[in-house]
Tab-separated table of C-alpha atoms in Angstrom:
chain	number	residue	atom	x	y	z
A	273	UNK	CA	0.000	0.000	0.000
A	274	UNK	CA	1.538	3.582	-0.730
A	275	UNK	CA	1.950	5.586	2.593
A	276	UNK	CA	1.443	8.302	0.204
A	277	UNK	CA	-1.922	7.804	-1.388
A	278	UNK	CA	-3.565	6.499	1.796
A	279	UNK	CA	-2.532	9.551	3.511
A	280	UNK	CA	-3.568	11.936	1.063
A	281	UNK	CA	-6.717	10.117	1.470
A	282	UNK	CA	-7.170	10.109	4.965
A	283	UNK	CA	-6.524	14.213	4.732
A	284	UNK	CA	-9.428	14.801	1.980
A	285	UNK	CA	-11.687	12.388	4.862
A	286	UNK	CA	-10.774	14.666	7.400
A	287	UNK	CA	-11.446	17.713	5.232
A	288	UNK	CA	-15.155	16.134	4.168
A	289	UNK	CA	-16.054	15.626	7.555
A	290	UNK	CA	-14.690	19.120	8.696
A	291	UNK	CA	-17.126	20.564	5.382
A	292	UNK	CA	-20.054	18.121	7.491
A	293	UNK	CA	-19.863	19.977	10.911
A	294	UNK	CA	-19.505	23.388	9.088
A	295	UNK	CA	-22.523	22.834	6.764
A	296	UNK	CA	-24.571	21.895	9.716
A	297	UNK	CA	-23.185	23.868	12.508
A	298	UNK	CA	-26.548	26.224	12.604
A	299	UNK	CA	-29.991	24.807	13.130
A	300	UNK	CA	-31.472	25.820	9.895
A	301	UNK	CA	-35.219	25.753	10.636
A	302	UNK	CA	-37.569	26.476	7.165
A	303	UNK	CA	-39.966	29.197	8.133
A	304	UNK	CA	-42.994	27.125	7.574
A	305	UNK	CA	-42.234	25.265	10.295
A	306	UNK	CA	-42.248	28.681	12.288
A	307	UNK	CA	-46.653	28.557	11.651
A	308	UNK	CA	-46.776	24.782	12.078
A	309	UNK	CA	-45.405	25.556	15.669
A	310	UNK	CA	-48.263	27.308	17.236
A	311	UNK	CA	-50.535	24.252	16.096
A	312	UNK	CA	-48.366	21.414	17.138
A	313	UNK	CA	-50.572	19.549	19.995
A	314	UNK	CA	-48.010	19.579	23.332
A	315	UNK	CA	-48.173	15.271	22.990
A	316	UNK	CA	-47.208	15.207	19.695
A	317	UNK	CA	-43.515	14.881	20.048
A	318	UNK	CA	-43.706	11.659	22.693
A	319	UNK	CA	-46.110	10.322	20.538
A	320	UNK	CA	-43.572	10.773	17.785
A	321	UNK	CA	-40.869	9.657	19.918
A	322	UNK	CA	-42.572	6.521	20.861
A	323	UNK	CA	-43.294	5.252	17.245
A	324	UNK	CA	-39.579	5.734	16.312
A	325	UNK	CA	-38.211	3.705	19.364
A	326	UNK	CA	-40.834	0.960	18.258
A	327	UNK	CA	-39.879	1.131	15.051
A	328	UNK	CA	-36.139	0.229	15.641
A	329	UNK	CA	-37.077	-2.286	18.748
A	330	UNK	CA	-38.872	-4.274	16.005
A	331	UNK	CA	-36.301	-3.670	13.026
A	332	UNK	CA	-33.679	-4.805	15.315
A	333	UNK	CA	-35.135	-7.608	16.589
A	334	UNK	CA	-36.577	-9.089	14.011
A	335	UNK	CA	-36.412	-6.903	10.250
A	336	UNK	CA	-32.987	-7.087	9.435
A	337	UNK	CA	-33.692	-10.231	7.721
A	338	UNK	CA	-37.174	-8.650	5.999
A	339	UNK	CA	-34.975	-5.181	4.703
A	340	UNK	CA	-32.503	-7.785	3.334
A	341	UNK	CA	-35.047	-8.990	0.819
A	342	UNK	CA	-35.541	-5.652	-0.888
A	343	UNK	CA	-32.082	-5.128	-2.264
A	344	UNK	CA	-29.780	-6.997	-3.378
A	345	UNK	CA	-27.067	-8.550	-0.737
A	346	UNK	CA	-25.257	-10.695	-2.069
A	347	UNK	CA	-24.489	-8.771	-5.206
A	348	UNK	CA	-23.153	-5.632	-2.592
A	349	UNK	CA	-21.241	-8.088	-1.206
A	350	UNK	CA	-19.499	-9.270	-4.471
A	351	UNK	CA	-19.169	-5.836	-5.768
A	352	UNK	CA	-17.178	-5.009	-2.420
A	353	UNK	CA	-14.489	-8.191	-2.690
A	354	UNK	CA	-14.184	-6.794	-6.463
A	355	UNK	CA	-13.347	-3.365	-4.963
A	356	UNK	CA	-10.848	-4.709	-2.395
A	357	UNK	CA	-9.293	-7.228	-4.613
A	358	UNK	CA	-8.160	-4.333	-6.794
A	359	UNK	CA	-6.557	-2.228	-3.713
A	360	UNK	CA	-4.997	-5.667	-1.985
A	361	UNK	CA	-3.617	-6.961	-5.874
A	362	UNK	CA	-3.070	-3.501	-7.765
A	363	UNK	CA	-2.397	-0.615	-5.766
A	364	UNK	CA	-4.298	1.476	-2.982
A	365	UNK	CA	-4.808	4.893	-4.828
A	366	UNK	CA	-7.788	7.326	-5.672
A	367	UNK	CA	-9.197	5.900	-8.298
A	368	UNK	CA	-9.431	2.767	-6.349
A	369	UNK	CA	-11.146	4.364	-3.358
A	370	UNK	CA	-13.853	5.974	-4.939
A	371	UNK	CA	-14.997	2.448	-6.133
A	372	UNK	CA	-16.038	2.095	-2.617
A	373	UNK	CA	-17.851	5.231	-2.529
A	374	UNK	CA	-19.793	5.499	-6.324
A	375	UNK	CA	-21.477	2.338	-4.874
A	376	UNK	CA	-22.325	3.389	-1.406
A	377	UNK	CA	-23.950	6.699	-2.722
A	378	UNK	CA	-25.367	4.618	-5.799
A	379	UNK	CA	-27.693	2.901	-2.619
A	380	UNK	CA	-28.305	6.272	-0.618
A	381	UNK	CA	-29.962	7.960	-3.964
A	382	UNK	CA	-31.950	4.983	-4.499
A	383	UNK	CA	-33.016	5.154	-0.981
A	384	UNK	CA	-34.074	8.866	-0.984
A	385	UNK	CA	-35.941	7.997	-4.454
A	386	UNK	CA	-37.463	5.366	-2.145
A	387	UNK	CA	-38.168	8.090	0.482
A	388	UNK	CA	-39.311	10.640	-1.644
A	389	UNK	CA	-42.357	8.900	-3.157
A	390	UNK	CA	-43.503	7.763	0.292
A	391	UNK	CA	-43.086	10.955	2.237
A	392	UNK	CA	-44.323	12.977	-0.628
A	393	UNK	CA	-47.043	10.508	-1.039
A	394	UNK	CA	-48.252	9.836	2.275
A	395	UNK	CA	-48.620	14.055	2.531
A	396	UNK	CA	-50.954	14.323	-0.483
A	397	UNK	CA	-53.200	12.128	1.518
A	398	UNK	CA	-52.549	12.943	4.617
A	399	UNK	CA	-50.561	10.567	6.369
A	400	UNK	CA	-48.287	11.612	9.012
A	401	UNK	CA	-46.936	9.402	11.799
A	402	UNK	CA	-48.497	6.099	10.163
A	403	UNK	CA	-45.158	6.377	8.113
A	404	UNK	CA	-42.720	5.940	10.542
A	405	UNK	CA	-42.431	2.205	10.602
A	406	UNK	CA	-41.489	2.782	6.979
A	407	UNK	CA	-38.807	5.480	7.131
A	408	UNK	CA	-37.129	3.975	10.307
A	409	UNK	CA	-36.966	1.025	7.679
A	410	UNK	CA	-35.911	2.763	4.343
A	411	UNK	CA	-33.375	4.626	6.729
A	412	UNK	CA	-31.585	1.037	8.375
A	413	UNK	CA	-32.204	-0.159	5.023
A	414	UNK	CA	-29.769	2.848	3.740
A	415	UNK	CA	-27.399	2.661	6.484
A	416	UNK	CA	-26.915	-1.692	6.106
A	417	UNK	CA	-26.316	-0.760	2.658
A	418	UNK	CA	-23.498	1.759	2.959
A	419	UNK	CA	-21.928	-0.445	5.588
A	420	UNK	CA	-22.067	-3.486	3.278
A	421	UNK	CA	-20.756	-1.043	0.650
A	422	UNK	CA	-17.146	-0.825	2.601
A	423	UNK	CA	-17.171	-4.363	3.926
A	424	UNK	CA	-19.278	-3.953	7.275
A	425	UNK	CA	-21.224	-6.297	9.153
A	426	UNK	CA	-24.375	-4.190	10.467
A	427	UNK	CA	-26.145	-7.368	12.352
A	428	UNK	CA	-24.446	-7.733	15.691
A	429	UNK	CA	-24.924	-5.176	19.149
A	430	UNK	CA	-21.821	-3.621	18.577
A	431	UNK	CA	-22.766	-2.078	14.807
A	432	UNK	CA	-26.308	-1.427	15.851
A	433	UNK	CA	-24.835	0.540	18.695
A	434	UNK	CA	-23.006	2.595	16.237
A	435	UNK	CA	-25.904	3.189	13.840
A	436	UNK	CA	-27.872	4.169	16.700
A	437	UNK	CA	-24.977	6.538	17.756
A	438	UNK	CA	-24.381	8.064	14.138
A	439	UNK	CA	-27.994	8.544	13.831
A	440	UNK	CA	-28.206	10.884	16.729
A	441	UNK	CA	-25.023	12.819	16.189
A	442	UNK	CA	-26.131	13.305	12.330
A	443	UNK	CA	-29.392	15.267	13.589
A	444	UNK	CA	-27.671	17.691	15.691
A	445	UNK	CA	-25.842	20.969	14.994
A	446	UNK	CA	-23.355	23.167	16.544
A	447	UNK	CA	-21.026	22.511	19.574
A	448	UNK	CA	-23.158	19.482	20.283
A	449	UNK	CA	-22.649	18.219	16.903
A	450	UNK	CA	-19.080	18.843	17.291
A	451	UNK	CA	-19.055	16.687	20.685
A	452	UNK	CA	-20.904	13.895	19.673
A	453	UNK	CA	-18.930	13.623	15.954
A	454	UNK	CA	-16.019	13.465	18.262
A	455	UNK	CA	-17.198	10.618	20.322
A	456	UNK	CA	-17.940	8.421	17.622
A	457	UNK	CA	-14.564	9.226	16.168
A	458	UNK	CA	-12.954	7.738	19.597
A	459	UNK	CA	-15.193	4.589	19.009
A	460	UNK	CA	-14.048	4.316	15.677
A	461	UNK	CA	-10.506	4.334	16.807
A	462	UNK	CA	-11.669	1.913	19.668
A	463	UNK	CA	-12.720	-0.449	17.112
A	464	UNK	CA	-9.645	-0.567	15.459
A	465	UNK	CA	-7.435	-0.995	17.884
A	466	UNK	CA	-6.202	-4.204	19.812
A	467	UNK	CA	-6.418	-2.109	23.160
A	468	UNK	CA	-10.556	-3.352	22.973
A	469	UNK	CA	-12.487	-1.987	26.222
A	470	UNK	CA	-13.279	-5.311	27.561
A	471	UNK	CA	-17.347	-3.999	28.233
A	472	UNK	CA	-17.584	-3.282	24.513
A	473	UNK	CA	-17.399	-7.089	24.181
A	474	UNK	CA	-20.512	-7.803	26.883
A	475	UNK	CA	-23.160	-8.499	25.373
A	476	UNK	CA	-25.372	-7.725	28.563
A	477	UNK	CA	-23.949	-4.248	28.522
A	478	UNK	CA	-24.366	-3.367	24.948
A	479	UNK	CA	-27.936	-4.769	25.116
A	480	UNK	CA	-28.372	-2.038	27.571
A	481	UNK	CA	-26.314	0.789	25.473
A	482	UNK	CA	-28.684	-0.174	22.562
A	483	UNK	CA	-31.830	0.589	24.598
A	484	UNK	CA	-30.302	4.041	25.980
A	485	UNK	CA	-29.239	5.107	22.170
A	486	UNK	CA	-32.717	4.041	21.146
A	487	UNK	CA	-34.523	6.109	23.150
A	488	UNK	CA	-31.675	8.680	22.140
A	489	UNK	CA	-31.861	8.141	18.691
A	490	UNK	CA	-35.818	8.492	18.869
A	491	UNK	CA	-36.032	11.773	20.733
A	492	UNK	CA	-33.554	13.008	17.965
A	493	UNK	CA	-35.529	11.748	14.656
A	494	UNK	CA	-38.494	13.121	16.939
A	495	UNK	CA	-37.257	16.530	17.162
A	496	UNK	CA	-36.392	16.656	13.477
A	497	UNK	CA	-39.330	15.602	12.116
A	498	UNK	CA	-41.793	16.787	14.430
A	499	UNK	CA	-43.158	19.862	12.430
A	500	UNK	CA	-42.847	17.759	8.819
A	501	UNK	CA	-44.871	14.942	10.808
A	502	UNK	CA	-47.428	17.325	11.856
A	503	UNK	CA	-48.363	19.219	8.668
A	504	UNK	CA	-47.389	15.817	6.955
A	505	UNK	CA	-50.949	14.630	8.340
A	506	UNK	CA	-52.522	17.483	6.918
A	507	UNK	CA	-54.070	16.267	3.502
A	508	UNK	CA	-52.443	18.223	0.142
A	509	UNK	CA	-50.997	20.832	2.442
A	510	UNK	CA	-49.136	17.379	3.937
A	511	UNK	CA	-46.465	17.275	0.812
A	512	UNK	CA	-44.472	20.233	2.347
A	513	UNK	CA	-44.523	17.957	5.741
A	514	UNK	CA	-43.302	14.926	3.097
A	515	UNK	CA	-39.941	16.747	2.104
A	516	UNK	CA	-38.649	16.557	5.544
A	517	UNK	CA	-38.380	12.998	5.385
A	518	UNK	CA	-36.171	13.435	2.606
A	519	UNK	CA	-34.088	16.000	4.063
A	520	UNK	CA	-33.480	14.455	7.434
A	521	UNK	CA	-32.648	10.959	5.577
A	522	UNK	CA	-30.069	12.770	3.437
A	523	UNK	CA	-28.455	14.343	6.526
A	524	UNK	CA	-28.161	11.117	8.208
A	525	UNK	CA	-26.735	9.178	4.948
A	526	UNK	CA	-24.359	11.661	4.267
A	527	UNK	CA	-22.625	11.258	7.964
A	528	UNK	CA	-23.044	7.480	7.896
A	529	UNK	CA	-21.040	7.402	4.409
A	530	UNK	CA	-18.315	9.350	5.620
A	531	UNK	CA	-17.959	7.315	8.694
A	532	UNK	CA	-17.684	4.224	6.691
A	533	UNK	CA	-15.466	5.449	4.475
A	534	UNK	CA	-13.484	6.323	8.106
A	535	UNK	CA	-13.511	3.194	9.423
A	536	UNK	CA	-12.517	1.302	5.628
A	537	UNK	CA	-9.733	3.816	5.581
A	538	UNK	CA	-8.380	2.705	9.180
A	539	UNK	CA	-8.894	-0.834	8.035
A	540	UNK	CA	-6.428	-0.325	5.431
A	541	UNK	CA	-3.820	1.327	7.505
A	542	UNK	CA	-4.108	-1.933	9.876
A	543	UNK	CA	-3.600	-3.675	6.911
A	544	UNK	CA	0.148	-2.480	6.641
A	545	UNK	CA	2.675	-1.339	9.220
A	546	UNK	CA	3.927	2.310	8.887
A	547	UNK	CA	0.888	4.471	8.549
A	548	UNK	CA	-0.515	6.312	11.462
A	549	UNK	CA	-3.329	8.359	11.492
């Protein structure tokens, strides 16, 4: 592997992720939401909250295998030992990388294709929280794909754990954004290292840091999509709700591709003595 290219690689990461925080440093709020607020009913956002952490309670236990069936696994998976056959054989360089990454956005456009008919949809008839079973869904289904994409496993605690984690930091902005990108940074590292924290490896534990960053996860996906949810139950008027589905899926597929791509690039430097990070 050249020292060279992966490290001018690992500076461009470091530079995307920088642009990441920046872009989303302020709350950006559309001004619709700004009359929506004076009508949102006070229970509205547990409600909300409560339908996303039963969404991934039942996705986790028992969906993975159901989102499987509507894309194709095995061919990720092939397309993925093609990609790192040519960096292991040929050469690590540029050209080689973005292999990895054409096909893990090729999945999060089809996904917000996906997203776009049913949010959009589900407004024009007015159809607000009903959806959430199917964007929690569409969005795992998005993230499993971008994992496979740079040679993840998504399936056991530990992964889920870290979905669950880069969901919630992708929906935040400013100095807490900043904290919580940093945090899953240090698990990154954490996971690529041999000095393992031996309660990262309990499985009682991380069943009960998977409930806490559920409940996290849904008060964040709450809080985004609150407003959208709201007028998204409001028939016709309910499209405008639909886009925020859309928007908050693309926010948290963006982070999740550049953490990949974080962890695939670490996973090569393991590969080879020399390179630090």
């Amino acid at each position: 592997m050249s020292r060279f290219s992966w490290e001018n690689e690992w500076r461009l990461q470091n530079l995307k992720e920088e642009s990441f925080l920046v872009k989303h440093v302020m709350d950006k709020t559309p001004k619709w939401v700004a009359l929506a607020e004076k009508r949102v009913p006070e229970t509205l956002q547990k409600t909300l909250e409560s339908a996303f952490n039963k969404a991934f309670i039942a996705v986790f236990e028992k969906g993975a295998g159901l989102i499987e069936k509507t894309y194709r696994k095995n061919k990720q998976m092939e397309l993925f030992d093609e990609h790192q056959k040519e960096i292991d054989e040929v050469a690590f360089n540029s050209r080689a990388v973005r292999k990895f990454e054409r096909q893990a956005k090729r999945t999060v456009h089809k996904n917000l294709a996906i997203t776009t008919v049913e949010g959009i949809g589900l407004g024009i008839v007015g159809m607000g929280i009903p959806d959430v079973p199917i964007f929690v869904s569409v969005m795992l289904k998005s993230i499993y794909e971008i994992a496979i994409s740079y040679g993840f496993s998504y399936t056991n605690n530990q992964e889920k754990l870290f979905i669950l984690k880069m969901i919630d930091a992708s929906l935040k902005s400013g100095e807490v954004l900043r904290r919580k990108d940093k945090e899953i940074n240090q698990l990154i590292e954490r996971y690529h290292s041999e000095r393992s924290v031996e309660e990262e490896n309990d499985e009682f534990v991380l069943e009960l840091q998977i409930q806490r960053q559920i409940d996290s996860s849904a008060e964040a996906l709450s809080h985004e999509l609150l407003y959208g949810k709201f007028v998204q139950g409001m028939t016709f008027v309910g499209v405008v709700g639909g886009t925020t589905d859309i928007t908050c899926l693309k926010k948290i597929t963006d982070y999740a591709v550049l953490k990949y791509k974080r962890r695939f690039l670490l996973r090569q430097a393991g590969k080879q003595s020399g390179i630090s990070t």
